[in-house]
Short mmCIF file of C-alpha atoms in Angstrom, two decimals:
data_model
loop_
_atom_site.label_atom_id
_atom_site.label_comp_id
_atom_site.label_asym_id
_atom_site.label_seq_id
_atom_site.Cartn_x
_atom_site.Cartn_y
_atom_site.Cartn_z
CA UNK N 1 97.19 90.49 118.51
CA UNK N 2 97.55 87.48 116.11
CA UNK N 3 97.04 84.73 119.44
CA UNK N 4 93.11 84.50 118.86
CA UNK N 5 94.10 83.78 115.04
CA UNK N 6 96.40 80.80 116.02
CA UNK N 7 93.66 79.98 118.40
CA UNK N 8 91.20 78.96 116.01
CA UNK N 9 93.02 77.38 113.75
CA UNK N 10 92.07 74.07 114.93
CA UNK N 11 88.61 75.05 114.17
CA UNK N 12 89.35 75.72 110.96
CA UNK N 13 91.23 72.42 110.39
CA UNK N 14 87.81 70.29 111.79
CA UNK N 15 85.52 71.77 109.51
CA UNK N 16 87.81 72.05 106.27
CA UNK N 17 89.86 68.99 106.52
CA UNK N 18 92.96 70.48 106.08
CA UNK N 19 96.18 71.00 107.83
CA UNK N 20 97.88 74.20 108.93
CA UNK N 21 101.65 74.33 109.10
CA UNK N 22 102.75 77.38 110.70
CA UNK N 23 105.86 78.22 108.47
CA UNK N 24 106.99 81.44 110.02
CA UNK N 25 105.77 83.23 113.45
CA UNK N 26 107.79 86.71 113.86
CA UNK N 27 107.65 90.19 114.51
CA UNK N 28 106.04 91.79 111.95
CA UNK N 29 109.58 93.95 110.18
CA UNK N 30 111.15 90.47 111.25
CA UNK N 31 108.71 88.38 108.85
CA UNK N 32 109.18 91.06 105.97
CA UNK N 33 112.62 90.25 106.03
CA UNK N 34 111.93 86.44 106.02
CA UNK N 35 109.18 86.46 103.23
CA UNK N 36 112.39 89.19 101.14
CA UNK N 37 114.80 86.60 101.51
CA UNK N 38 112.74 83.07 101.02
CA UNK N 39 111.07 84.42 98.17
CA UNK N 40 114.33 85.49 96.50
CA UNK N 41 115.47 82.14 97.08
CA UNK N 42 112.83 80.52 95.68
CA UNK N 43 109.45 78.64 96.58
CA UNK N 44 109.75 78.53 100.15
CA UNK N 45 106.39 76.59 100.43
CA UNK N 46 104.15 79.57 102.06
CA UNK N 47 100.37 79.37 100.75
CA UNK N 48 99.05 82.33 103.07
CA UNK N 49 101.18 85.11 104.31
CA UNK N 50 100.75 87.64 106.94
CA UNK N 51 101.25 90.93 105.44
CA UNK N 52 100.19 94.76 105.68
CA UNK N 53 98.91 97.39 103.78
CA UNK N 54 101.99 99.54 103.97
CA UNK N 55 104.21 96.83 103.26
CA UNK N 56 102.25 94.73 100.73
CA UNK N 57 103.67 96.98 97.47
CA UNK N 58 107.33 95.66 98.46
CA UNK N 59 105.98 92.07 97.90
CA UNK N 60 103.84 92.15 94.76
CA UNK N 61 105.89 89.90 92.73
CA UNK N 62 105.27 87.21 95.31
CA UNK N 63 101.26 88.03 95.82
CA UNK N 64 98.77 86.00 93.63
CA UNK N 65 95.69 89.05 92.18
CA UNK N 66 92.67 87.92 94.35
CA UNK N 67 90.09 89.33 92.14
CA UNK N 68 88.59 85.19 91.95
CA UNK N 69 88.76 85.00 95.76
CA UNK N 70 87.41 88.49 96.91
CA UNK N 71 83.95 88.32 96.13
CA UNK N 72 80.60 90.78 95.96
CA UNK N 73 79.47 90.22 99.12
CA UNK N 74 83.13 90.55 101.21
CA UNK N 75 83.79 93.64 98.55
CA UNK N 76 80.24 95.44 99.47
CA UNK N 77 81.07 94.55 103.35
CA UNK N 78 84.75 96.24 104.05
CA UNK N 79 85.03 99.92 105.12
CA UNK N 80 86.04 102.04 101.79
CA UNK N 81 89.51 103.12 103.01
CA UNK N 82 90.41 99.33 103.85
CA UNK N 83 89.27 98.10 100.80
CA UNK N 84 91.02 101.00 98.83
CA UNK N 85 94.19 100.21 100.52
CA UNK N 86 94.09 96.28 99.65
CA UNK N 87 94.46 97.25 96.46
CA UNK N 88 97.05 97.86 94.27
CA UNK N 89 96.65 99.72 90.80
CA UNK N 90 92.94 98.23 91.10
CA UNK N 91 93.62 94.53 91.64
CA UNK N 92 92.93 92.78 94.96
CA UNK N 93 96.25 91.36 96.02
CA UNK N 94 95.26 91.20 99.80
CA UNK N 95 92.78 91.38 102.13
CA UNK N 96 92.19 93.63 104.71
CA UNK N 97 91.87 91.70 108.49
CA UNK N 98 91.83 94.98 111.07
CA UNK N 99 91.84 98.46 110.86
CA UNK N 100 95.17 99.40 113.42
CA UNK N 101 95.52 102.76 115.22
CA UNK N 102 96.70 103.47 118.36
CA UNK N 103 95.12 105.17 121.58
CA UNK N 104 96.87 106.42 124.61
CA UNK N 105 96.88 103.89 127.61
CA UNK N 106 97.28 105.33 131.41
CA UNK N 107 97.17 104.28 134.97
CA UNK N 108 94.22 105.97 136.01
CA UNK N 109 95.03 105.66 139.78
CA UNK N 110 98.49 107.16 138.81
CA UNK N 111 96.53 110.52 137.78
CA UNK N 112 93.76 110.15 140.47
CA UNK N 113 96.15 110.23 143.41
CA UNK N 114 95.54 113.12 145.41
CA UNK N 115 99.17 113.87 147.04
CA UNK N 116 100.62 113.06 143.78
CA UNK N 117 98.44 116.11 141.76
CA UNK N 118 99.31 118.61 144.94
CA UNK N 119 102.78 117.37 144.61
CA UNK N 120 102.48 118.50 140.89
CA UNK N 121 100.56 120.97 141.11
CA UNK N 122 102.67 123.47 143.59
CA UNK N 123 105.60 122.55 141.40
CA UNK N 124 104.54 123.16 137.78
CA UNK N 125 101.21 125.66 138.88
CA UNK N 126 98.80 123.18 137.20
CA UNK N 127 96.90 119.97 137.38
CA UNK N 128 98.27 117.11 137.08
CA UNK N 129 95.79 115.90 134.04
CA UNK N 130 96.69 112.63 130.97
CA UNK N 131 98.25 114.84 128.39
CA UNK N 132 96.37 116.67 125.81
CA UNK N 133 99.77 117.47 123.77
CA UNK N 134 102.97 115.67 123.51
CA UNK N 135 105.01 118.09 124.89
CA UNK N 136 102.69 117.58 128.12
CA UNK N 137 103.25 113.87 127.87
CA UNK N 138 107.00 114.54 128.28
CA UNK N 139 106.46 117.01 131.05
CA UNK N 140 104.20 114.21 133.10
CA UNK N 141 106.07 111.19 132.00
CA UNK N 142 109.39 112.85 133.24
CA UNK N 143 107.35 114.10 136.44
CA UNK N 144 105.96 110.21 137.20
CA UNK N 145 109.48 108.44 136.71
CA UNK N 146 110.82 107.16 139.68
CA UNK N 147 112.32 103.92 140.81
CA UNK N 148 110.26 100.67 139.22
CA UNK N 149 107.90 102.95 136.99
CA UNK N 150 108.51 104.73 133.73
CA UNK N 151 106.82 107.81 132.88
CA UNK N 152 106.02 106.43 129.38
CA UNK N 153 106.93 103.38 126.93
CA UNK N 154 107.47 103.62 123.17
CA UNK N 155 108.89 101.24 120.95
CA UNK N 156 112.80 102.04 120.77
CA UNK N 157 113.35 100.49 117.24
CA UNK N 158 111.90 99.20 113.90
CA UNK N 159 107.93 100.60 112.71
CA UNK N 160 106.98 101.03 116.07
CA UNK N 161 110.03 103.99 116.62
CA UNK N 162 109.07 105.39 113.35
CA UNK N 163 105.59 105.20 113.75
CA UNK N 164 105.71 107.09 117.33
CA UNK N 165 108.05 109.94 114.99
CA UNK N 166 105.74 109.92 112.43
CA UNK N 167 102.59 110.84 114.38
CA UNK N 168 104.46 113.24 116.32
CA UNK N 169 105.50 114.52 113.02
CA UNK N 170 102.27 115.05 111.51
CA UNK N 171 101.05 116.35 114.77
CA UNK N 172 103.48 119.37 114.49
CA UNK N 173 102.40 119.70 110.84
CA UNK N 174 105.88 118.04 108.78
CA UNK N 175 104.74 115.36 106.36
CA UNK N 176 107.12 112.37 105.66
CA UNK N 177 107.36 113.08 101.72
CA UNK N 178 106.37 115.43 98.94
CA UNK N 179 104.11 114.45 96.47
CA UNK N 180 106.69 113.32 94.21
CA UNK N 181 108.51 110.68 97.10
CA UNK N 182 111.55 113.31 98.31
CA UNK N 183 111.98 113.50 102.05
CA UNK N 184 110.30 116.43 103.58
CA UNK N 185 110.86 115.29 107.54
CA UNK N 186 114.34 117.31 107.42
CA UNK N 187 112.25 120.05 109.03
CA UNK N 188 111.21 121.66 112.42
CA UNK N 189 108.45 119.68 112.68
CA UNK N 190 110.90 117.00 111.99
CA UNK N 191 113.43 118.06 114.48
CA UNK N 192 110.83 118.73 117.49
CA UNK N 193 109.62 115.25 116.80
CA UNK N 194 113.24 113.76 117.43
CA UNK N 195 113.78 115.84 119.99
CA UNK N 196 111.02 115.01 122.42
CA UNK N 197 112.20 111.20 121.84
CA UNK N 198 115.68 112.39 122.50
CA UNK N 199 114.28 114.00 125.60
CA UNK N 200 112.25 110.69 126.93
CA UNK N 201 114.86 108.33 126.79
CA UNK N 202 118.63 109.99 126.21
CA UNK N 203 118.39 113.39 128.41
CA UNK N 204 115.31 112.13 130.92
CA UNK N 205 116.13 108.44 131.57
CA UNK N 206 112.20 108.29 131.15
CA UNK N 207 112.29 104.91 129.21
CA UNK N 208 114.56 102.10 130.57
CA UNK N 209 118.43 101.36 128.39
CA UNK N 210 116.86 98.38 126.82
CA UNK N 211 113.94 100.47 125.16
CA UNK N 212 116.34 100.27 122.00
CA UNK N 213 115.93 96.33 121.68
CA UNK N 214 111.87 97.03 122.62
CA UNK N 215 108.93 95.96 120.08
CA UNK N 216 105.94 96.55 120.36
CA UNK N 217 105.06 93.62 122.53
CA UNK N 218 107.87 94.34 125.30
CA UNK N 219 106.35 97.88 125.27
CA UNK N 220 103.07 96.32 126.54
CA UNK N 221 104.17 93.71 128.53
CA UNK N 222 106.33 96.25 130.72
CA UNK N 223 102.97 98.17 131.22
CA UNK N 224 100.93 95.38 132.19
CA UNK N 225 103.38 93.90 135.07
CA UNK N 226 103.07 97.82 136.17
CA UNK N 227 106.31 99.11 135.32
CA UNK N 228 105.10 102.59 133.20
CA UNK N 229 102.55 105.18 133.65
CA UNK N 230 101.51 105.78 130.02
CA UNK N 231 102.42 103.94 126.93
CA UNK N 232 100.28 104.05 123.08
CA UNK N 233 98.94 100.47 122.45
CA UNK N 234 96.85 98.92 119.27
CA UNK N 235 93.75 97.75 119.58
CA UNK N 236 94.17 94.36 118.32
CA UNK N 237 96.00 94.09 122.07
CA UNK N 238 93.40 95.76 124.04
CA UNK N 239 91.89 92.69 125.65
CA UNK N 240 95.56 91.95 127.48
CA UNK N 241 95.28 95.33 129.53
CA UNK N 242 91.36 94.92 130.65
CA UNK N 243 92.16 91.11 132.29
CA UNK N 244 94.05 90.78 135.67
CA UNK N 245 95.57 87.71 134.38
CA UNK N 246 97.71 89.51 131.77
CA UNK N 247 97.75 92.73 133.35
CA UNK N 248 98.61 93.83 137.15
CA UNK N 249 96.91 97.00 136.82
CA UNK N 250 93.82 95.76 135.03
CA UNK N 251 90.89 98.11 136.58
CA UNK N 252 93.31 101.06 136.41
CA UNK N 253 94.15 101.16 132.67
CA UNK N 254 92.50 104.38 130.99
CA UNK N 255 92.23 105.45 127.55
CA UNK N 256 92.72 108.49 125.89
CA UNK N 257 93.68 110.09 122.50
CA UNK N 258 96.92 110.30 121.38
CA UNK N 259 98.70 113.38 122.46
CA UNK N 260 98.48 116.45 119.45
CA UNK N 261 101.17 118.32 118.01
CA UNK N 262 102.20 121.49 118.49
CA UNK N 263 99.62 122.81 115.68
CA UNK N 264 97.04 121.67 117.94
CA UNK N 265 96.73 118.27 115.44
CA UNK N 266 96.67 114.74 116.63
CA UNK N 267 97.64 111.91 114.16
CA UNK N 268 97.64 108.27 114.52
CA UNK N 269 99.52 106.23 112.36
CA UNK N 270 97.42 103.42 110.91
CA UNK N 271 97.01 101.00 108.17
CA UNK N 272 95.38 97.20 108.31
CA UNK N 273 97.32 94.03 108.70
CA UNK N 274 96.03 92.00 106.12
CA UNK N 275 96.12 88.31 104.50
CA UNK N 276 97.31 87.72 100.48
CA UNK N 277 98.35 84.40 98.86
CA UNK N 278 101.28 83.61 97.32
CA UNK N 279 101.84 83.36 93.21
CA UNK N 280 103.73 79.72 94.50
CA UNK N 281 101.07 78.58 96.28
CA UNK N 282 100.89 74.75 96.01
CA UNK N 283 97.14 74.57 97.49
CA UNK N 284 95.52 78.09 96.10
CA UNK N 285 92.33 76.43 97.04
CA UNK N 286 93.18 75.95 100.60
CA UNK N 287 95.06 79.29 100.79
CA UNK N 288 91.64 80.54 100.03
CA UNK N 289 89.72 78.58 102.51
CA UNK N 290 91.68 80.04 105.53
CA UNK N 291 91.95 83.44 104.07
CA UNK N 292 87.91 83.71 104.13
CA UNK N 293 88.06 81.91 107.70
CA UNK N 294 90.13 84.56 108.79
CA UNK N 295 88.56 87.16 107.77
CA UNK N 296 84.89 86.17 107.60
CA UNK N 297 82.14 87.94 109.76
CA UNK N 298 82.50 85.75 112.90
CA UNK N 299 85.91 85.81 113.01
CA UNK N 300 85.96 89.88 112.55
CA UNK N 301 83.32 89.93 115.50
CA UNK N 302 85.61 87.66 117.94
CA UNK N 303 88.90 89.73 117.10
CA UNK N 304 86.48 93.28 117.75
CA UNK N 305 85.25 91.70 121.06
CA UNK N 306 89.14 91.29 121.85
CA UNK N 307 89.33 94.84 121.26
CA UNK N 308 90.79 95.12 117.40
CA UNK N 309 88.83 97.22 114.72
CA UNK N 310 86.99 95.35 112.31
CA UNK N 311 87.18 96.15 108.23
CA UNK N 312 83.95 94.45 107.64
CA UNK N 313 81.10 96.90 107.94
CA UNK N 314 78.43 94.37 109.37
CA UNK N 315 80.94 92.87 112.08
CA UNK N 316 81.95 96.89 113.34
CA UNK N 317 78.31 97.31 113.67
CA UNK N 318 77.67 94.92 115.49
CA UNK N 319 80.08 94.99 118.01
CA UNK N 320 79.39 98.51 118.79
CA UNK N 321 76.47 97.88 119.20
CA UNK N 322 77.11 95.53 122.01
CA UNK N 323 79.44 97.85 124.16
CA UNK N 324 78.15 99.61 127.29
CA UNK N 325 80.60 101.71 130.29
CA UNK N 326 84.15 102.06 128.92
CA UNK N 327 84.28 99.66 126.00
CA UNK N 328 81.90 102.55 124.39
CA UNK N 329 83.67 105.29 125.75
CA UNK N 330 87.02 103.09 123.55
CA UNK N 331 84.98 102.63 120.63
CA UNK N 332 84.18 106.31 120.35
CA UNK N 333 87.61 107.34 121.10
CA UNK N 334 88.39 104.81 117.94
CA UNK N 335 85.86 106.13 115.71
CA UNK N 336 86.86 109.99 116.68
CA UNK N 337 90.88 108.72 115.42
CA UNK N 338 89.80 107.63 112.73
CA UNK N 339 87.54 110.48 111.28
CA UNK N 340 90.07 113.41 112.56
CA UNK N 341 93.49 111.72 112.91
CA UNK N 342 94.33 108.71 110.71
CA UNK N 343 97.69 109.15 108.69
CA UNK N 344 98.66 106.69 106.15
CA UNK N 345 101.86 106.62 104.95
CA UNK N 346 102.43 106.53 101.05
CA UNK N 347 102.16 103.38 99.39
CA UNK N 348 105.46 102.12 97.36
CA UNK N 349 108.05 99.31 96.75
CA UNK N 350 111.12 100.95 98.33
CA UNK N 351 108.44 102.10 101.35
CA UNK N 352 110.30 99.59 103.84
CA UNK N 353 113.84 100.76 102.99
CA UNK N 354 112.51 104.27 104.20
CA UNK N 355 110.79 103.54 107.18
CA UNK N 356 113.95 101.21 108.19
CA UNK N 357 116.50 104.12 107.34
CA UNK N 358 114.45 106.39 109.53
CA UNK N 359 114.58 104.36 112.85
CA UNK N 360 117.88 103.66 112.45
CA UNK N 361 118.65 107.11 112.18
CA UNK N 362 116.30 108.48 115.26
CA UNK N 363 117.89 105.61 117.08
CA UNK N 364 120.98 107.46 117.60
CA UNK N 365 119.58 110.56 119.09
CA UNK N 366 118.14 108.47 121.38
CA UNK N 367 121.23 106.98 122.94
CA UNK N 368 123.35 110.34 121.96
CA UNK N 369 124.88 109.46 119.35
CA UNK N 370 123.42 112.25 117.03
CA UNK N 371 121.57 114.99 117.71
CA UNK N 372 118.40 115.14 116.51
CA UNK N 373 118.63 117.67 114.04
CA UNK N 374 121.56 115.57 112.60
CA UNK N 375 119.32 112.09 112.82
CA UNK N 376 116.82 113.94 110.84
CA UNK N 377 119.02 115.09 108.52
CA UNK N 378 120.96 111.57 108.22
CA UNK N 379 117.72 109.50 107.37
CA UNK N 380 116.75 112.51 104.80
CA UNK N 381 119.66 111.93 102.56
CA UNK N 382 119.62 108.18 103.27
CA UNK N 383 115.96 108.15 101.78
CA UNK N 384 116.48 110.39 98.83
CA UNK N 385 119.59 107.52 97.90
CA UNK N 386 116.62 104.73 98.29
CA UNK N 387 114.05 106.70 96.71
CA UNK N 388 116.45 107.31 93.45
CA UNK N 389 118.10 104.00 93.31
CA UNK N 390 113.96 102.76 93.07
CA UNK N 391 113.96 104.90 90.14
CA UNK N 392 117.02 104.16 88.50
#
């Protein structure tokens, strides 16, 4: 989701005069641990980082305020939860590139074959249908394994395993925290949550043994060289599943919601990758430069056409505007998430510490380690330690 951003970098370099020197290019919980410890260290010579809503409160001591840079007319322009999110007790200290949520991607020929629905149909006494509820989605995914496909991919460690518990989660009405920052996952909602991942990958063998070494991107390359059925994808990556280049079943990739709870909810974990500038910045002015290049209207309209949701009002718009067949159909599904489903999780310094202590946790009920009742419980007391040590 970041290639069209490298992409025009010599673009920007023509008509600025500057250079770009790429400094750091990593997965995302990878680069948080970079910018933690080269920032400790010191000035490690970063003008512009790559950061993210949820993650930007950990780093304010390194972020420059951006109140000089972020001006009326980019202000007036971004989407109000965006905006509201780039902030942090008022002051601009990033700003906002995409609005990220995930959708449910399926091989529609998968669903549409006719001896596979009889098939499933005299053995579970319904149609064989993309899954309204998770527990479905475990049901179908476990139905459509077989030898060189996988009922359904998730990401097996870091954000993207937390993220897939979290919606789940909310879905079966648990929250992550009470008001006041204590764990409140150590739950049945909790539980359930870690137990359908249990189910997928330890009981099933739905998801392949390496699934615990999987980001996001392996998640979506296994898809797209046809090795799964189902598997939740951002939008910022949408444009790799629609072109046969980059995706053997291109033509056959469907899009639905993501899966509800059982309450009946569905919940999409979201947030917006975002760009801030560093307090050491040795060219602020240049910093700026690429920040607004990034995020200006054009380039908000070429990442949308890719398939990632802008946070500028009058790029969104526009772009919406332009989509016909399926890319509509997406868009709605999009706007739909984001009006009934978007969950955000709470915004604080020791948030990373949680979110880490919670895959690491979940990732031994998924290779049997712990059960999931005990993984839930384990990553409960581990974030009440973070939580007071923050305080202390």
């Amino acid at each position: 989701m970041y290639d069209g951003l490298y992409d025009s970098i010599p673009e920007f370099e023509r008509e600025s005069g500057l250079r770009v020197e790429v400094v750091a290019k990593l997965p995302h919980p990878e680069l948080n641990a970079w910018v933690k410890r080269e920032f400790t260290a010191g000035d490690p010579g970063v003008d512009l980082l790559s950061t993210h809503t949820k993650y930007a409160p950990s780093q304010a001591q390194w972020l420059a305020p951006l109140d000089g840079v972020v001006d009326g007319a980019l202000a007036g322009d971004l989407l109000p939860g965006p905006a509201e999110l780039s902030r942090l007790d008022g002051r601009w200290v990033q700003v906002p590139r995409n609005l990220d949520m995930r959708l449910l991607y399926y091989r529609r020929d998968l669903f549409e074959d006719r001896a596979a629905r009889d098939t499933f149909v005299r053995s579970h006494r319904r149609d064989l249908r993309v899954p309204e509820t998770w527990d479905e989605l475990v049901e179908v995914a476990i139905y459509l394994t077989r030898e060189g496909l996988y009922g359904f991919l998730f990401p097996g460690r870091d954000s993207g395993l937390f993220g897939t518990f979290y919606e789940m989660l909310a879905g079966a009405g648990g929250e992550l925290f009470t008001p006041d920052l204590h764990p409140a996952f150590d739950s049945p909602a909790g539980v359930w949550a870690a137990d359908r991942l249990a189910e997928l990958h330890y009981r099933r063998g739905v998801t392949p043994a390496a699934l615990t070494q999987w980001h996001y991107d392996e998640i979506s390359a296994s898809f797209r060289r046809g090795e799964a059925a189902m598997v939740c994808d951002w939008p910022g990556g949408h444009y790799l599943y629609m072109d046969a280049r980059t995706c053997k079943a291109a033509g056959r990739v469907g899009v639905a919601l993501l899966p509800a709870g059982f309450t009946g909810r569905r919940a999409a974990y979201g947030g917006c990758h975002s760009f801030a500038i560093a307090r050491s910045a040795g060219n602020r002015e240049g910093a700026a430069a690429l920040l607004r290049f990034f995020t200006s209207v054009e380039a908000q309209k070429g990442e949308a056409r890719r398939g990632a949701v802008p946070v500028r009002r009058s790029a969104l718009d526009a772009v919406r505007a332009e989509a016909g067949g399926d890319e509509a159909r997406r868009w709605a599904l999009l706007a739909q998430t984001m009006a009934d489903a978007l969950i955000i999780p709470p915004r604080f310094a020791a948030y990373p510490a949680c979110e880490d202590a919670i895959w690491r946790s979940l990732q031994k009920a998924l290779v049997g380690q712990l059960t999931p009742a005990a993984a839930v419980k384990e990553a409960a007391a581990e974030i009440a330690r973070v939580v007071a040590g923050a305080r202390a």
